[in-house]
């Protein structure tokens, strides 16, 4: 079972397939997972297996950890390409997320002015005003949409909101007026006797219609890269991802593919 957990508030920098040299920020518990999705491909494992009673890091500790690391990197002559909010779950669940974003912008400008600030988010909390406004302030709000179909999302992403719907999520994303990056994980395989595949023609056609409606400034297409908690999942071959990307390109939207 996959159990990659980040035990620090600030970690790395690491090399990201999609973003280059990335300094990570984990706003979630250091010894467990906290997420409003329970994705079957999550490198942090299933939610039920990594419950924690540990408190979230407070704003002051995040500020101190980030400042110390940025100072060290500056002294070492290392320039991160991006400061990325990811970690052990969904970063926008932190109650001080908006204020921490403000602190990060200040520290980035002071110590690493060329670095972009990215947030990897499942998008479930963008309906909250403070989260939406904070995401509008960062360079790269990267929002998930793994399928156009509710049934598929419930199989792959398993949102903890019983009445989650793709239609409602799309309406929330439209509030960005295209100023965001859409990320989609393509995979196939089995889970608990059910066949899962969001790379079929039906899936891709439906997804492309939503991409057309949202018209994000970029689309990130990727597939499994690390061990997954659901063991019977398979990568979608790179050549198939590139074909999907070509169809996105026909809409006039730049696409990044990570196979």
PDB file of C-alpha atoms in Angstrom:
ATOM      1  CA  UNK A   1       0.000   0.000   0.000  1.00  0.00           C
ATOM      2  CA  UNK A   2       1.224   3.478  -0.842  1.00  0.00           C
ATOM      3  CA  UNK A   3       2.179   5.449   2.253  1.00  0.00           C
ATOM      4  CA  UNK A   4       4.049   8.520   1.061  1.00  0.00           C
ATOM      5  CA  UNK A   5       3.400  11.129   3.743  1.00  0.00           C
ATOM      6  CA  UNK A   6       5.203  14.441   4.181  1.00  0.00           C
ATOM      7  CA  UNK A   7       6.411  14.869   7.765  1.00  0.00           C
ATOM      8  CA  UNK A   8       7.456  18.498   7.400  1.00  0.00           C
ATOM      9  CA  UNK A   9       5.553  21.713   6.772  1.00  0.00           C
ATOM     10  CA  UNK A  10       8.028  22.700   4.047  1.00  0.00           C
ATOM     11  CA  UNK A  11       9.742  19.941   2.070  1.00  0.00           C
ATOM     12  CA  UNK A  12      12.067  19.683  -0.877  1.00  0.00           C
ATOM     13  CA  UNK A  13      12.746  21.145  -3.269  1.00  0.00           C
ATOM     14  CA  UNK A  14      11.860  18.141  -5.415  1.00  0.00           C
ATOM     15  CA  UNK A  15      11.683  17.767  -9.174  1.00  0.00           C
ATOM     16  CA  UNK A  16       8.087  17.796 -10.355  1.00  0.00           C
ATOM     17  CA  UNK A  17       7.057  16.219 -13.663  1.00  0.00           C
ATOM     18  CA  UNK A  18       4.776  19.162 -14.338  1.00  0.00           C
ATOM     19  CA  UNK A  19       6.349  22.166 -12.626  1.00  0.00           C
ATOM     20  CA  UNK A  20      10.125  21.836 -12.429  1.00  0.00           C
ATOM     21  CA  UNK A  21      12.033  22.465  -9.165  1.00  0.00           C
ATOM     22  CA  UNK A  22       9.265  22.625  -6.588  1.00  0.00           C
ATOM     23  CA  UNK A  23       9.401  23.596  -2.930  1.00  0.00           C
ATOM     24  CA  UNK A  24       6.433  21.926  -1.273  1.00  0.00           C
ATOM     25  CA  UNK A  25       4.192  23.178   1.521  1.00  0.00           C
ATOM     26  CA  UNK A  26       2.091  20.754   3.557  1.00  0.00           C
ATOM     27  CA  UNK A  27      -0.746  22.413   5.508  1.00  0.00           C
ATOM     28  CA  UNK A  28      -2.095  19.061   6.696  1.00  0.00           C
ATOM     29  CA  UNK A  29      -1.128  16.763   9.605  1.00  0.00           C
ATOM     30  CA  UNK A  30       2.429  15.458   9.394  1.00  0.00           C
ATOM     31  CA  UNK A  31       1.549  11.900  10.434  1.00  0.00           C
ATOM     32  CA  UNK A  32      -1.669  11.282   8.555  1.00  0.00           C
ATOM     33  CA  UNK A  33      -3.972  12.389   5.782  1.00  0.00           C
ATOM     34  CA  UNK A  34      -6.803  14.917   5.644  1.00  0.00           C
ATOM     35  CA  UNK A  35      -8.698  15.249   2.377  1.00  0.00           C
ATOM     36  CA  UNK A  36     -12.200  15.838   1.072  1.00  0.00           C
ATOM     37  CA  UNK A  37     -11.501  13.347  -1.728  1.00  0.00           C
ATOM     38  CA  UNK A  38     -10.320   9.758  -1.255  1.00  0.00           C
ATOM     39  CA  UNK A  39      -8.744   9.175  -4.659  1.00  0.00           C
ATOM     40  CA  UNK A  40      -7.903   5.587  -5.492  1.00  0.00           C
ATOM     41  CA  UNK A  41      -4.590   6.716  -7.008  1.00  0.00           C
ATOM     42  CA  UNK A  42      -3.423   8.981  -4.146  1.00  0.00           C
ATOM     43  CA  UNK A  43       0.229   8.463  -3.205  1.00  0.00           C
ATOM     44  CA  UNK A  44      -0.701   9.262   0.421  1.00  0.00           C
ATOM     45  CA  UNK A  45      -2.994   6.213   0.599  1.00  0.00           C
ATOM     46  CA  UNK A  46      -6.659   5.856   1.495  1.00  0.00           C
ATOM     47  CA  UNK A  47      -8.118   8.245   4.056  1.00  0.00           C
ATOM     48  CA  UNK A  48      -9.253   5.450   6.376  1.00  0.00           C
ATOM     49  CA  UNK A  49      -5.742   4.054   6.701  1.00  0.00           C
ATOM     50  CA  UNK A  50      -4.071   7.289   7.770  1.00  0.00           C
ATOM     51  CA  UNK A  51      -6.392   8.996  10.221  1.00  0.00           C
ATOM     52  CA  UNK A  52      -4.701  11.387  12.622  1.00  0.00           C
ATOM     53  CA  UNK A  53      -5.449  13.382  15.740  1.00  0.00           C
ATOM     54  CA  UNK A  54      -2.537  15.718  15.080  1.00  0.00           C
ATOM     55  CA  UNK A  55      -3.359  19.414  14.841  1.00  0.00           C
ATOM     56  CA  UNK A  56      -2.870  21.335  11.629  1.00  0.00           C
ATOM     57  CA  UNK A  57       0.211  23.578  11.563  1.00  0.00           C
ATOM     58  CA  UNK A  58      -0.755  27.117  12.487  1.00  0.00           C
ATOM     59  CA  UNK A  59      -0.086  30.162  10.362  1.00  0.00           C
ATOM     60  CA  UNK A  60       2.901  31.293  12.413  1.00  0.00           C
ATOM     61  CA  UNK A  61       4.647  27.931  12.126  1.00  0.00           C
ATOM     62  CA  UNK A  62       4.063  27.820   8.380  1.00  0.00           C
ATOM     63  CA  UNK A  63       5.499  31.325   8.023  1.00  0.00           C
ATOM     64  CA  UNK A  64       8.609  30.457  10.072  1.00  0.00           C
ATOM     65  CA  UNK A  65       9.217  27.162   8.259  1.00  0.00           C
ATOM     66  CA  UNK A  66       8.878  28.739   4.827  1.00  0.00           C
ATOM     67  CA  UNK A  67      11.051  31.738   5.656  1.00  0.00           C
ATOM     68  CA  UNK A  68      13.808  29.515   7.081  1.00  0.00           C
ATOM     69  CA  UNK A  69      13.808  27.274   4.016  1.00  0.00           C
ATOM     70  CA  UNK A  70      13.771  30.148   1.539  1.00  0.00           C
ATOM     71  CA  UNK A  71      16.660  31.802   3.380  1.00  0.00           C
ATOM     72  CA  UNK A  72      18.641  28.539   3.231  1.00  0.00           C
ATOM     73  CA  UNK A  73      17.980  28.088  -0.481  1.00  0.00           C
ATOM     74  CA  UNK A  74      19.021  31.681  -1.151  1.00  0.00           C
ATOM     75  CA  UNK A  75      22.295  31.098   0.680  1.00  0.00           C
ATOM     76  CA  UNK A  76      22.837  27.887  -1.307  1.00  0.00           C
ATOM     77  CA  UNK A  77      22.153  29.647  -4.594  1.00  0.00           C
ATOM     78  CA  UNK A  78      19.155  27.431  -5.353  1.00  0.00           C
ATOM     79  CA  UNK A  79      16.196  29.073  -7.063  1.00  0.00           C
ATOM     80  CA  UNK A  80      12.957  27.087  -6.947  1.00  0.00           C
ATOM     81  CA  UNK A  81      10.767  27.320 -10.024  1.00  0.00           C
ATOM     82  CA  UNK A  82       7.643  27.012  -7.942  1.00  0.00           C
ATOM     83  CA  UNK A  83       6.343  26.950  -4.374  1.00  0.00           C
ATOM     84  CA  UNK A  84       3.625  24.311  -4.348  1.00  0.00           C
ATOM     85  CA  UNK A  85       0.824  23.741  -1.859  1.00  0.00           C
ATOM     86  CA  UNK A  86       0.108  20.011  -1.862  1.00  0.00           C
ATOM     87  CA  UNK A  87       1.120  17.648   0.958  1.00  0.00           C
ATOM     88  CA  UNK A  88      -0.962  15.106   2.860  1.00  0.00           C
ATOM     89  CA  UNK A  89      -4.373  15.961   1.472  1.00  0.00           C
ATOM     90  CA  UNK A  90      -6.349  19.013   0.362  1.00  0.00           C
ATOM     91  CA  UNK A  91      -4.543  22.270   1.240  1.00  0.00           C
ATOM     92  CA  UNK A  92      -7.605  24.521   0.942  1.00  0.00           C
ATOM     93  CA  UNK A  93      -9.174  22.748   3.936  1.00  0.00           C
ATOM     94  CA  UNK A  94      -6.831  24.667   6.260  1.00  0.00           C
ATOM     95  CA  UNK A  95      -8.922  27.343   8.058  1.00  0.00           C
ATOM     96  CA  UNK A  96      -6.135  29.925   7.614  1.00  0.00           C
ATOM     97  CA  UNK A  97      -5.474  29.063   3.972  1.00  0.00           C
ATOM     98  CA  UNK A  98      -6.168  32.561   2.668  1.00  0.00           C
ATOM     99  CA  UNK A  99      -3.906  34.235   5.222  1.00  0.00           C
ATOM    100  CA  UNK A 100      -1.136  31.698   4.601  1.00  0.00           C
ATOM    101  CA  UNK A 101      -1.340  32.461   0.889  1.00  0.00           C
ATOM    102  CA  UNK A 102      -0.839  36.146   1.715  1.00  0.00           C
ATOM    103  CA  UNK A 103       2.220  35.292   3.834  1.00  0.00           C
ATOM    104  CA  UNK A 104       3.617  33.108   1.067  1.00  0.00           C
ATOM    105  CA  UNK A 105       3.266  35.860  -1.515  1.00  0.00           C
ATOM    106  CA  UNK A 106       5.161  38.225   0.805  1.00  0.00           C
ATOM    107  CA  UNK A 107       7.977  35.726   1.481  1.00  0.00           C
ATOM    108  CA  UNK A 108       8.214  34.719  -2.188  1.00  0.00           C
ATOM    109  CA  UNK A 109       8.660  38.347  -3.214  1.00  0.00           C
ATOM    110  CA  UNK A 110      11.310  38.820  -0.533  1.00  0.00           C
ATOM    111  CA  UNK A 111      13.442  35.691  -1.024  1.00  0.00           C
ATOM    112  CA  UNK A 112      12.553  33.993  -4.335  1.00  0.00           C
ATOM    113  CA  UNK A 113      10.941  36.568  -6.586  1.00  0.00           C
ATOM    114  CA  UNK A 114      11.082  34.429  -9.733  1.00  0.00           C
ATOM    115  CA  UNK A 115       9.240  31.477  -8.181  1.00  0.00           C
ATOM    116  CA  UNK A 116       5.608  30.871  -9.082  1.00  0.00           C
ATOM    117  CA  UNK A 117       3.104  29.911  -6.414  1.00  0.00           C
ATOM    118  CA  UNK A 118       0.964  26.890  -7.245  1.00  0.00           C
ATOM    119  CA  UNK A 119      -1.888  25.210  -5.412  1.00  0.00           C
ATOM    120  CA  UNK A 120      -2.862  21.632  -6.244  1.00  0.00           C
ATOM    121  CA  UNK A 121      -6.520  21.364  -5.292  1.00  0.00           C
ATOM    122  CA  UNK A 122      -9.441  19.028  -5.801  1.00  0.00           C
ATOM    123  CA  UNK A 123     -11.581  22.156  -6.158  1.00  0.00           C
ATOM    124  CA  UNK A 124     -14.252  21.116  -3.672  1.00  0.00           C
ATOM    125  CA  UNK A 125     -13.798  24.216  -1.520  1.00  0.00           C
ATOM    126  CA  UNK A 126     -13.645  26.945  -4.154  1.00  0.00           C
ATOM    127  CA  UNK A 127     -17.228  27.850  -3.311  1.00  0.00           C
ATOM    128  CA  UNK A 128     -15.907  29.327  -0.060  1.00  0.00           C
ATOM    129  CA  UNK A 129     -15.223  33.029  -0.641  1.00  0.00           C
ATOM    130  CA  UNK A 130     -11.884  33.126   1.198  1.00  0.00           C
ATOM    131  CA  UNK A 131     -10.581  30.102  -0.715  1.00  0.00           C
ATOM    132  CA  UNK A 132     -11.746  31.432  -4.070  1.00  0.00           C
ATOM    133  CA  UNK A 133     -10.167  34.830  -3.483  1.00  0.00           C
ATOM    134  CA  UNK A 134      -6.904  33.269  -2.281  1.00  0.00           C
ATOM    135  CA  UNK A 135      -6.689  31.057  -5.357  1.00  0.00           C
ATOM    136  CA  UNK A 136      -7.149  34.089  -7.573  1.00  0.00           C
ATOM    137  CA  UNK A 137      -4.026  35.627  -6.000  1.00  0.00           C
ATOM    138  CA  UNK A 138      -1.638  32.745  -6.749  1.00  0.00           C
ATOM    139  CA  UNK A 139       0.159  32.227 -10.053  1.00  0.00           C
ATOM    140  CA  UNK A 140      -1.140  28.730 -10.682  1.00  0.00           C
ATOM    141  CA  UNK A 141      -4.446  27.557  -9.234  1.00  0.00           C
ATOM    142  CA  UNK A 142      -4.414  23.942 -10.440  1.00  0.00           C
ATOM    143  CA  UNK A 143      -7.862  22.398 -10.127  1.00  0.00           C
ATOM    144  CA  UNK A 144      -8.885  18.789 -10.582  1.00  0.00           C
ATOM    145  CA  UNK A 145     -11.512  17.355 -12.905  1.00  0.00           C
ATOM    146  CA  UNK A 146     -11.011  13.653 -13.594  1.00  0.00           C
ATOM    147  CA  UNK A 147     -14.267  12.957 -15.433  1.00  0.00           C
ATOM    148  CA  UNK A 148     -17.391  14.567 -16.849  1.00  0.00           C
ATOM    149  CA  UNK A 149     -19.550  11.880 -15.220  1.00  0.00           C
ATOM    150  CA  UNK A 150     -20.622  11.761 -11.586  1.00  0.00           C
ATOM    151  CA  UNK A 151     -20.492   7.967 -11.513  1.00  0.00           C
ATOM    152  CA  UNK A 152     -16.858   7.933 -12.652  1.00  0.00           C
ATOM    153  CA  UNK A 153     -15.852  10.644 -10.178  1.00  0.00           C
ATOM    154  CA  UNK A 154     -17.406   8.603  -7.386  1.00  0.00           C
ATOM    155  CA  UNK A 155     -15.320   5.609  -8.453  1.00  0.00           C
ATOM    156  CA  UNK A 156     -12.000   7.420  -8.968  1.00  0.00           C
ATOM    157  CA  UNK A 157     -12.037  10.468  -6.661  1.00  0.00           C
ATOM    158  CA  UNK A 158     -14.618   9.384  -4.090  1.00  0.00           C
ATOM    159  CA  UNK A 159     -15.587  12.862  -2.776  1.00  0.00           C
ATOM    160  CA  UNK A 160     -16.829  12.906   0.817  1.00  0.00           C
ATOM    161  CA  UNK A 161     -19.741  15.175  -0.085  1.00  0.00           C
ATOM    162  CA  UNK A 162     -22.750  12.884  -0.714  1.00  0.00           C
ATOM    163  CA  UNK A 163     -24.364  15.224  -3.240  1.00  0.00           C
ATOM    164  CA  UNK A 164     -21.167  16.143  -5.102  1.00  0.00           C
ATOM    165  CA  UNK A 165     -21.848  16.725  -8.778  1.00  0.00           C
ATOM    166  CA  UNK A 166     -19.624  17.515 -11.728  1.00  0.00           C
ATOM    167  CA  UNK A 167     -22.180  20.059 -12.985  1.00  0.00           C
ATOM    168  CA  UNK A 168     -21.938  22.051  -9.755  1.00  0.00           C
ATOM    169  CA  UNK A 169     -18.154  21.820  -9.814  1.00  0.00           C
ATOM    170  CA  UNK A 170     -18.046  23.127 -13.375  1.00  0.00           C
ATOM    171  CA  UNK A 171     -20.173  26.121 -12.382  1.00  0.00           C
ATOM    172  CA  UNK A 172     -17.750  26.893  -9.548  1.00  0.00           C
ATOM    173  CA  UNK A 173     -14.806  26.661 -11.943  1.00  0.00           C
ATOM    174  CA  UNK A 174     -16.492  29.027 -14.377  1.00  0.00           C
ATOM    175  CA  UNK A 175     -16.094  31.775 -11.775  1.00  0.00           C
ATOM    176  CA  UNK A 176     -12.365  31.803 -12.608  1.00  0.00           C
ATOM    177  CA  UNK A 177     -13.200  32.916 -16.172  1.00  0.00           C
ATOM    178  CA  UNK A 178     -10.521  30.601 -17.546  1.00  0.00           C
ATOM    179  CA  UNK A 179      -7.737  31.913 -15.309  1.00  0.00           C
ATOM    180  CA  UNK A 180      -6.772  28.534 -13.874  1.00  0.00           C
ATOM    181  CA  UNK A 181      -5.070  25.282 -14.849  1.00  0.00           C
ATOM    182  CA  UNK A 182      -7.183  22.164 -15.192  1.00  0.00           C
ATOM    183  CA  UNK A 183      -5.546  18.875 -14.164  1.00  0.00           C
ATOM    184  CA  UNK A 184      -6.839  15.431 -15.069  1.00  0.00           C
ATOM    185  CA  UNK A 185      -5.528  12.007 -14.112  1.00  0.00           C
ATOM    186  CA  UNK A 186      -6.225   9.313 -16.713  1.00  0.00           C
ATOM    187  CA  UNK A 187      -6.114   5.698 -15.569  1.00  0.00           C
ATOM    188  CA  UNK A 188      -7.740   2.311 -15.954  1.00  0.00           C
ATOM    189  CA  UNK A 189      -7.973  -0.900 -13.984  1.00  0.00           C
ATOM    190  CA  UNK A 190     -10.061  -2.643 -11.350  1.00  0.00           C
ATOM    191  CA  UNK A 191     -11.251  -1.746  -7.866  1.00  0.00           C
ATOM    192  CA  UNK A 192     -13.383  -4.051  -5.742  1.00  0.00           C
ATOM    193  CA  UNK A 193     -14.514  -5.974  -8.808  1.00  0.00           C
ATOM    194  CA  UNK A 194     -15.473  -2.867 -10.785  1.00  0.00           C
ATOM    195  CA  UNK A 195     -13.819  -1.858 -14.038  1.00  0.00           C
ATOM    196  CA  UNK A 196     -12.559   1.718 -14.005  1.00  0.00           C
ATOM    197  CA  UNK A 197     -11.447   3.570 -17.122  1.00  0.00           C
ATOM    198  CA  UNK A 198     -11.732   7.299 -17.763  1.00  0.00           C
ATOM    199  CA  UNK A 199      -9.804   7.039 -21.038  1.00  0.00           C
ATOM    200  CA  UNK A 200     -12.653   5.588 -23.153  1.00  0.00           C
ATOM    201  CA  UNK A 201     -14.064   7.585 -26.059  1.00  0.00           C
ATOM    202  CA  UNK A 202     -17.243   8.317 -24.072  1.00  0.00           C
ATOM    203  CA  UNK A 203     -15.199   9.651 -21.174  1.00  0.00           C
ATOM    204  CA  UNK A 204     -12.841  11.716 -23.301  1.00  0.00           C
ATOM    205  CA  UNK A 205     -15.629  13.226 -25.419  1.00  0.00           C
ATOM    206  CA  UNK A 206     -17.622  14.236 -22.346  1.00  0.00           C
ATOM    207  CA  UNK A 207     -14.531  15.652 -20.660  1.00  0.00           C
ATOM    208  CA  UNK A 208     -13.584  17.640 -23.763  1.00  0.00           C
ATOM    209  CA  UNK A 209     -16.996  19.291 -23.765  1.00  0.00           C
ATOM    210  CA  UNK A 210     -16.371  20.509 -20.230  1.00  0.00           C
ATOM    211  CA  UNK A 211     -12.882  21.670 -21.172  1.00  0.00           C
ATOM    212  CA  UNK A 212     -14.420  23.643 -24.028  1.00  0.00           C
ATOM    213  CA  UNK A 213     -16.972  25.223 -21.661  1.00  0.00           C
ATOM    214  CA  UNK A 214     -14.381  26.119 -19.017  1.00  0.00           C
ATOM    215  CA  UNK A 215     -11.609  27.116 -21.417  1.00  0.00           C
ATOM    216  CA  UNK A 216      -8.795  27.079 -18.821  1.00  0.00           C
ATOM    217  CA  UNK A 217      -5.502  28.746 -19.683  1.00  0.00           C
ATOM    218  CA  UNK A 218      -3.784  25.318 -19.610  1.00  0.00           C
ATOM    219  CA  UNK A 219      -4.665  21.659 -19.204  1.00  0.00           C
ATOM    220  CA  UNK A 220      -2.397  19.203 -17.381  1.00  0.00           C
ATOM    221  CA  UNK A 221      -2.881  15.602 -18.467  1.00  0.00           C
ATOM    222  CA  UNK A 222      -1.101  12.921 -16.507  1.00  0.00           C
ATOM    223  CA  UNK A 223      -1.267   9.300 -15.433  1.00  0.00           C
ATOM    224  CA  UNK A 224      -0.033   7.110 -12.586  1.00  0.00           C
ATOM    225  CA  UNK A 225       3.625   7.607 -11.704  1.00  0.00           C
ATOM    226  CA  UNK A 226       3.939   6.088  -8.212  1.00  0.00           C
ATOM    227  CA  UNK A 227       2.509   3.193  -6.223  1.00  0.00           C
ATOM    228  CA  UNK A 228      -1.216   3.531  -5.656  1.00  0.00           C
ATOM    229  CA  UNK A 229      -3.330   2.283  -2.724  1.00  0.00           C
ATOM    230  CA  UNK A 230      -5.608   0.485  -5.198  1.00  0.00           C
ATOM    231  CA  UNK A 231      -3.249  -2.157  -6.529  1.00  0.00           C
ATOM    232  CA  UNK A 232      -5.035  -3.074  -9.775  1.00  0.00           C
ATOM    233  CA  UNK A 233      -4.687   0.280 -11.519  1.00  0.00           C
ATOM    234  CA  UNK A 234      -2.785   0.799 -14.765  1.00  0.00           C
ATOM    235  CA  UNK A 235      -1.057   3.684 -16.480  1.00  0.00           C
ATOM    236  CA  UNK A 236      -2.575   5.063 -19.651  1.00  0.00           C
ATOM    237  CA  UNK A 237       0.174   4.858 -22.300  1.00  0.00           C
ATOM    238  CA  UNK A 238       1.934   8.090 -23.189  1.00  0.00           C
ATOM    239  CA  UNK A 239       0.863   7.898 -26.838  1.00  0.00           C
ATOM    240  CA  UNK A 240      -2.796   7.845 -25.748  1.00  0.00           C
ATOM    241  CA  UNK A 241      -2.253  10.848 -23.496  1.00  0.00           C
ATOM    242  CA  UNK A 242      -0.674  12.713 -26.405  1.00  0.00           C
ATOM    243  CA  UNK A 243      -3.698  11.966 -28.589  1.00  0.00           C
ATOM    244  CA  UNK A 244      -5.973  13.400 -25.907  1.00  0.00           C
ATOM    245  CA  UNK A 245      -3.701  16.437 -25.710  1.00  0.00           C
ATOM    246  CA  UNK A 246      -3.956  16.920 -29.467  1.00  0.00           C
ATOM    247  CA  UNK A 247      -7.728  17.116 -29.162  1.00  0.00           C
ATOM    248  CA  UNK A 248      -7.399  19.705 -26.400  1.00  0.00           C
ATOM    249  CA  UNK A 249      -4.963  21.596 -28.625  1.00  0.00           C
ATOM    250  CA  UNK A 250      -7.604  21.731 -31.349  1.00  0.00           C
ATOM    251  CA  UNK A 251      -9.631  23.858 -28.905  1.00  0.00           C
ATOM    252  CA  UNK A 252      -6.744  26.312 -28.761  1.00  0.00           C
ATOM    253  CA  UNK A 253      -5.734  25.401 -25.189  1.00  0.00           C
ATOM    254  CA  UNK A 254      -2.071  24.657 -24.308  1.00  0.00           C
ATOM    255  CA  UNK A 255      -1.605  21.206 -22.795  1.00  0.00           C
ATOM    256  CA  UNK A 256       1.120  19.670 -20.635  1.00  0.00           C
ATOM    257  CA  UNK A 257       1.417  15.879 -20.756  1.00  0.00           C
ATOM    258  CA  UNK A 258       3.154  13.837 -18.071  1.00  0.00           C
ATOM    259  CA  UNK A 259       3.280  10.128 -18.840  1.00  0.00           C
TER     260      UNK A 259
END
